mmCIF file of C-alpha atoms in Angstrom:
data_model
loop_
_atom_site.group_PDB
_atom_site.id
_atom_site.type_symbol
_atom_site.label_atom_id
_atom_site.label_comp_id
_atom_site.label_asym_id
_atom_site.label_seq_id
_atom_site.Cartn_x
_atom_site.Cartn_y
_atom_site.Cartn_z
ATOM 1 C CA MET A 546 0.000 0.000 0.000
ATOM 2 C CA ASN A 547 1.413 3.419 -0.947
ATOM 3 C CA LEU A 548 1.261 6.512 1.252
ATOM 4 C CA ARG A 549 -1.718 7.978 -0.604
ATOM 5 C CA ASP A 550 -3.751 4.780 -0.181
ATOM 6 C CA ASP A 551 -2.784 4.556 3.495
ATOM 7 C CA ARG A 552 -3.884 8.144 4.193
ATOM 8 C CA ALA A 553 -7.070 7.707 2.170
ATOM 9 C CA GLY A 554 -7.891 4.536 4.071
ATOM 10 C CA ARG A 555 -7.430 6.250 7.427
ATOM 11 C CA LEU A 556 -9.639 9.160 6.341
ATOM 12 C CA ILE A 557 -12.417 6.857 5.127
ATOM 13 C CA LEU A 558 -12.289 4.928 8.411
ATOM 14 C CA SER A 559 -12.568 8.222 10.319
ATOM 15 C CA LEU A 560 -15.565 9.311 8.234
ATOM 16 C CA ARG A 561 -17.305 5.996 8.851
ATOM 17 C CA GLN A 562 -16.743 6.359 12.600
ATOM 18 C CA GLN A 563 -18.286 9.859 12.453
ATOM 19 C CA GLY A 564 -21.452 8.616 10.778
ATOM 20 C CA VAL A 565 -20.764 8.730 7.037
ATOM 21 C CA THR A 566 -21.726 5.132 6.370
ATOM 22 C CA ASP A 567 -23.206 5.087 2.839
ATOM 23 C CA PRO A 568 -20.853 2.715 0.967
ATOM 24 C CA ARG A 569 -21.346 4.531 -2.375
ATOM 25 C CA VAL A 570 -20.416 7.871 -0.820
ATOM 26 C CA LEU A 571 -17.338 6.424 0.889
ATOM 27 C CA ALA A 572 -16.242 4.679 -2.321
ATOM 28 C CA ALA A 573 -16.674 7.915 -4.286
ATOM 29 C CA MET A 574 -14.591 9.867 -1.779
ATOM 30 C CA GLU A 575 -11.879 7.230 -1.700
ATOM 31 C CA SER A 576 -11.688 7.256 -5.502
ATOM 32 C CA ILE A 577 -11.113 11.025 -5.736
ATOM 33 C CA ASP A 578 -7.570 12.203 -5.000
ATOM 34 C CA ARG A 579 -8.207 15.252 -2.786
ATOM 35 C CA ALA A 580 -4.598 16.335 -3.320
ATOM 36 C CA VAL A 581 -5.533 17.350 -6.886
ATOM 37 C CA PHE A 582 -7.805 20.061 -5.451
ATOM 38 C CA VAL A 583 -5.514 21.335 -2.675
ATOM 39 C CA HIS A 584 -2.967 24.158 -2.927
ATOM 40 C CA GLU A 585 0.599 22.931 -3.277
ATOM 41 C CA LYS A 586 1.629 24.339 0.111
ATOM 42 C CA PHE A 587 -1.094 22.269 1.820
ATOM 43 C CA LEU A 588 -0.421 18.971 0.034
ATOM 44 C CA ASP A 589 0.806 17.313 3.222
ATOM 45 C CA GLN A 590 -2.674 17.972 4.686
ATOM 46 C CA ALA A 591 -4.669 16.817 1.648
ATOM 47 C CA TRP A 592 -5.928 13.665 3.375
ATOM 48 C CA GLU A 593 -6.523 15.270 6.771
ATOM 49 C CA ASP A 594 -10.121 15.771 7.890
ATOM 50 C CA GLN A 595 -10.030 19.560 7.800
ATOM 51 C CA ALA A 596 -11.020 22.479 5.587
ATOM 52 C CA LEU A 597 -8.173 24.207 3.739
ATOM 53 C CA PRO A 598 -7.845 27.632 2.077
ATOM 54 C CA ILE A 599 -8.091 28.035 -1.704
ATOM 55 C CA ASP A 600 -8.009 31.163 -3.886
ATOM 56 C CA CYS A 601 -10.540 34.022 -3.670
ATOM 57 C CA ALA A 602 -10.779 33.673 0.144
ATOM 58 C CA GLN A 603 -12.733 30.423 -0.277
ATOM 59 C CA THR A 604 -12.105 26.966 1.176
ATOM 60 C CA ILE A 605 -12.084 23.314 0.191
ATOM 61 C CA SER A 606 -14.524 21.767 2.638
ATOM 62 C CA GLN A 607 -13.631 19.357 5.403
ATOM 63 C CA PRO A 608 -14.036 15.782 4.091
ATOM 64 C CA TYR A 609 -16.463 14.933 6.905
ATOM 65 C CA ILE A 610 -18.778 17.754 5.779
ATOM 66 C CA VAL A 611 -18.439 16.675 2.135
ATOM 67 C CA GLY A 612 -19.351 13.120 3.127
ATOM 68 C CA LEU A 613 -22.197 14.196 5.407
ATOM 69 C CA MET A 614 -23.784 16.499 2.810
ATOM 70 C CA THR A 615 -23.351 13.982 -0.002
ATOM 71 C CA GLN A 616 -24.922 11.230 2.091
ATOM 72 C CA ALA A 617 -27.805 13.535 3.073
ATOM 73 C CA LEU A 618 -28.474 14.315 -0.592
ATOM 74 C CA MET A 619 -29.295 10.653 -1.358
ATOM 75 C CA VAL A 620 -27.999 10.774 -4.944
ATOM 76 C CA GLU A 621 -28.943 7.961 -7.316
ATOM 77 C CA PRO A 622 -27.114 6.952 -10.517
ATOM 78 C CA ARG A 623 -29.612 8.515 -12.953
ATOM 79 C CA HIS A 624 -29.962 11.806 -11.085
ATOM 80 C CA ARG A 625 -29.161 15.253 -12.426
ATOM 81 C CA VAL A 626 -27.608 17.267 -9.588
ATOM 82 C CA LEU A 627 -27.201 21.037 -9.293
ATOM 83 C CA GLU A 628 -24.270 22.222 -7.156
ATOM 84 C CA ILE A 629 -24.119 25.859 -6.064
ATOM 85 C CA GLY A 630 -20.489 26.862 -5.491
ATOM 86 C CA THR A 631 -17.958 24.912 -7.557
ATOM 87 C CA GLY A 632 -15.045 26.180 -5.466
ATOM 88 C CA SER A 633 -12.042 23.861 -5.750
ATOM 89 C CA GLY A 634 -14.120 21.277 -7.637
ATOM 90 C CA TYR A 635 -13.659 18.591 -4.966
ATOM 91 C CA GLN A 636 -17.296 18.273 -3.900
ATOM 92 C CA CYS A 637 -18.257 18.372 -7.565
ATOM 93 C CA ALA A 638 -15.885 15.491 -8.309
ATOM 94 C CA VAL A 639 -17.380 13.379 -5.526
ATOM 95 C CA LEU A 640 -20.913 14.033 -6.812
ATOM 96 C CA SER A 641 -19.808 13.119 -10.336
ATOM 97 C CA ARG A 642 -19.100 9.561 -9.185
ATOM 98 C CA LEU A 643 -22.677 9.188 -7.932
ATOM 99 C CA ALA A 644 -24.894 11.090 -10.384
ATOM 100 C CA ARG A 645 -25.577 10.965 -14.105
ATOM 101 C CA TYR A 646 -24.769 14.670 -14.538
ATOM 102 C CA VAL A 647 -23.603 17.445 -12.228
ATOM 103 C CA TYR A 648 -24.354 21.068 -13.086
ATOM 104 C CA SER A 649 -22.150 23.391 -11.048
ATOM 105 C CA VAL A 650 -22.427 27.190 -10.708
ATOM 106 C CA GLU A 651 -19.544 29.386 -9.507
ATOM 107 C CA ARG A 652 -19.408 33.183 -9.044
ATOM 108 C CA TYR A 653 -15.606 33.369 -9.388
ATOM 109 C CA ARG A 654 -14.606 32.756 -12.994
ATOM 110 C CA SER A 655 -10.981 31.961 -12.057
ATOM 111 C CA LEU A 656 -12.092 29.256 -9.599
ATOM 112 C CA MET A 657 -14.419 27.751 -12.190
ATOM 113 C CA VAL A 658 -11.684 27.587 -14.842
ATOM 114 C CA GLU A 659 -9.225 26.031 -12.388
ATOM 115 C CA ALA A 660 -11.812 23.479 -11.224
ATOM 116 C CA GLU A 661 -12.587 22.551 -14.839
ATOM 117 C CA ALA A 662 -8.898 21.826 -15.435
ATOM 118 C CA LYS A 663 -8.688 19.631 -12.335
ATOM 119 C CA LEU A 664 -11.793 17.676 -13.294
ATOM 120 C CA LYS A 665 -10.308 17.149 -16.749
ATOM 121 C CA THR A 666 -7.111 15.830 -15.133
ATOM 122 C CA LEU A 667 -9.219 13.173 -13.402
ATOM 123 C CA GLU A 668 -11.035 12.422 -16.694
ATOM 124 C CA ILE A 669 -14.389 13.446 -15.222
ATOM 125 C CA ASP A 670 -16.674 14.263 -18.152
ATOM 126 C CA ASN A 671 -20.185 14.400 -16.666
ATOM 127 C CA VAL A 672 -19.848 17.853 -15.071
ATOM 128 C CA ILE A 673 -21.154 21.044 -16.706
ATOM 129 C CA THR A 674 -20.044 24.350 -15.181
ATOM 130 C CA LYS A 675 -21.397 27.889 -15.395
ATOM 131 C CA HIS A 676 -20.083 31.276 -14.252
ATOM 132 C CA SER A 677 -23.112 32.912 -12.672
ATOM 133 C CA ASP A 678 -24.910 34.036 -9.512
ATOM 134 C CA GLY A 679 -25.401 30.826 -7.552
ATOM 135 C CA GLY A 680 -28.458 32.127 -5.742
ATOM 136 C CA LEU A 681 -30.318 32.116 -9.058
ATOM 137 C CA GLY A 682 -29.550 28.453 -9.675
ATOM 138 C CA TRP A 683 -29.629 27.259 -13.293
ATOM 139 C CA PRO A 684 -33.247 27.675 -14.425
ATOM 140 C CA GLU A 685 -32.475 26.759 -18.055
ATOM 141 C CA GLN A 686 -31.467 23.245 -16.935
ATOM 142 C CA ALA A 687 -34.133 22.835 -14.227
ATOM 143 C CA PRO A 688 -35.759 20.845 -12.802
ATOM 144 C CA PHE A 689 -33.104 18.872 -10.941
ATOM 145 C CA ASP A 690 -33.396 15.678 -8.910
ATOM 146 C CA ARG A 691 -31.027 16.995 -6.260
ATOM 147 C CA ILE A 692 -29.495 20.365 -5.318
ATOM 148 C CA MET A 693 -26.496 20.949 -3.039
ATOM 149 C CA VAL A 694 -25.500 24.416 -1.847
ATOM 150 C CA THR A 695 -21.909 24.759 -0.622
ATOM 151 C CA ALA A 696 -22.216 28.331 0.680
ATOM 152 C CA ALA A 697 -24.453 29.632 3.460
ATOM 153 C CA ALA A 698 -27.767 31.037 2.267
ATOM 154 C CA PRO A 699 -28.918 33.866 4.584
ATOM 155 C CA THR A 700 -32.524 32.627 4.471
ATOM 156 C CA GLU A 701 -34.438 29.645 3.086
ATOM 157 C CA PRO A 702 -33.282 29.161 -0.548
ATOM 158 C CA THR A 703 -36.746 29.515 -2.110
ATOM 159 C CA GLU A 704 -35.475 30.273 -5.632
ATOM 160 C CA LEU A 705 -33.470 27.043 -5.639
ATOM 161 C CA LEU A 706 -36.312 24.997 -4.166
ATOM 162 C CA LYS A 707 -38.404 26.021 -7.188
ATOM 163 C CA GLN A 708 -35.842 24.262 -9.415
ATOM 164 C CA LEU A 709 -36.309 20.839 -7.794
ATOM 165 C CA LYS A 710 -38.331 18.022 -9.326
ATOM 166 C CA PRO A 711 -41.329 16.794 -7.294
ATOM 167 C CA GLY A 712 -39.965 14.680 -4.468
ATOM 168 C CA GLY A 713 -36.502 16.179 -4.918
ATOM 169 C CA VAL A 714 -33.961 16.890 -2.183
ATOM 170 C CA LEU A 715 -31.963 20.051 -1.442
ATOM 171 C CA VAL A 716 -29.168 20.248 1.135
ATOM 172 C CA ALA A 717 -27.901 23.680 2.192
ATOM 173 C CA PRO A 718 -26.361 25.544 5.120
ATOM 174 C CA VAL A 719 -28.690 28.375 6.163
ATOM 175 C CA GLY A 720 -27.941 31.305 8.458
ATOM 176 C CA ARG A 721 -26.545 34.820 8.613
ATOM 177 C CA THR A 722 -23.878 34.232 11.288
ATOM 178 C CA SER A 723 -20.493 32.476 11.161
ATOM 179 C CA VAL A 724 -22.160 29.267 12.348
ATOM 180 C CA GLN A 725 -25.089 28.018 10.280
ATOM 181 C CA MET A 726 -27.535 25.129 10.394
ATOM 182 C CA LEU A 727 -27.291 22.470 7.716
ATOM 183 C CA HIS A 728 -30.811 21.800 6.436
ATOM 184 C CA ARG A 729 -32.240 19.097 4.202
ATOM 185 C CA TYR A 730 -35.424 19.915 2.303
ATOM 186 C CA VAL A 731 -37.407 16.939 0.993
ATOM 187 C CA GLY A 732 -40.235 17.502 -1.479
ATOM 188 C CA GLN A 733 -43.692 16.282 -0.446
ATOM 189 C CA ASP A 734 -46.650 15.100 -2.535
ATOM 190 C CA ASP A 735 -48.512 18.394 -2.070
ATOM 191 C CA GLY A 736 -45.593 20.462 -3.406
ATOM 192 C CA SER A 737 -44.392 21.593 0.025
ATOM 193 C CA PHE A 738 -41.042 20.708 1.608
ATOM 194 C CA ARG A 739 -40.231 18.909 4.826
ATOM 195 C CA ARG A 740 -37.227 20.574 6.436
ATOM 196 C CA GLU A 741 -34.802 18.598 8.567
ATOM 197 C CA SER A 742 -32.022 20.205 10.624
ATOM 198 C CA LEU A 743 -28.882 18.055 10.445
ATOM 199 C CA CYS A 744 -26.085 19.847 12.332
ATOM 200 C CA GLU A 745 -24.230 23.120 12.800
ATOM 201 C CA VAL A 746 -21.663 23.985 10.116
ATOM 202 C CA ARG A 747 -19.376 26.826 9.042
ATOM 203 C CA PHE A 748 -19.492 27.944 5.404
ATOM 204 C CA VAL A 749 -18.571 31.085 3.519
ATOM 205 C CA PRO A 750 -21.696 33.139 2.723
ATOM 206 C CA LEU A 751 -23.680 32.766 -0.489
ATOM 207 C CA VAL A 752 -23.086 36.197 -2.037
ATOM 208 C CA GLU A 753 -25.348 37.790 -4.621
ATOM 209 C CA GLY A 754 -24.034 38.385 -8.149
ATOM 210 C CA THR A 755 -20.808 37.314 -9.813
ATOM 211 C CA ALA A 756 -17.402 38.338 -8.491
ATOM 212 C CA LYS A 757 -15.271 41.129 -9.935
ATOM 213 C CA GLU A 758 -11.747 39.766 -10.301
ATOM 214 C CA GLY A 759 -8.672 41.810 -11.132
#
């Protein structure tokens, strides 16, 4: 076993002990080399269970949170998934192993371009990206089976909920403070949503508009 496999194995064991038990999610995470998405100066921490800084004052999420949110989303092989906040591309890569297609929206063009290159390196070809305001979703491609939001919405993400198929699932951190509540919204037969509170999390805020970059 090489060092990468050893570290990956330890991380997957840790995730399982913390409650990420879906075998498809764990297999997807083990198959994606997180080091591809981490800054060079943090490579020695690529397989640690912690968030790490990336460009544009954003972060690559802690693997436990990636696993928890992915498990909560209940993705099936034929699903079309919308991801709000491409970021490093890591969460997107994990979703790509589970879904038929992943549509990912990012407000920072430079992050989107870099993530596209990393996904190409891993020969992931079922991801479609868009530079846009994540809060608006991707109405042209709606409705989606599943939606994941990887930035904290200040209030209930009603615009995104409109883009779900009947019976669909949306997972998002919601809150205006530095600590938010991770919610899962599950579509009901009457068109309403059942909201479940999963745990407290810390995400960068979901900011309106696209970013101006130098």
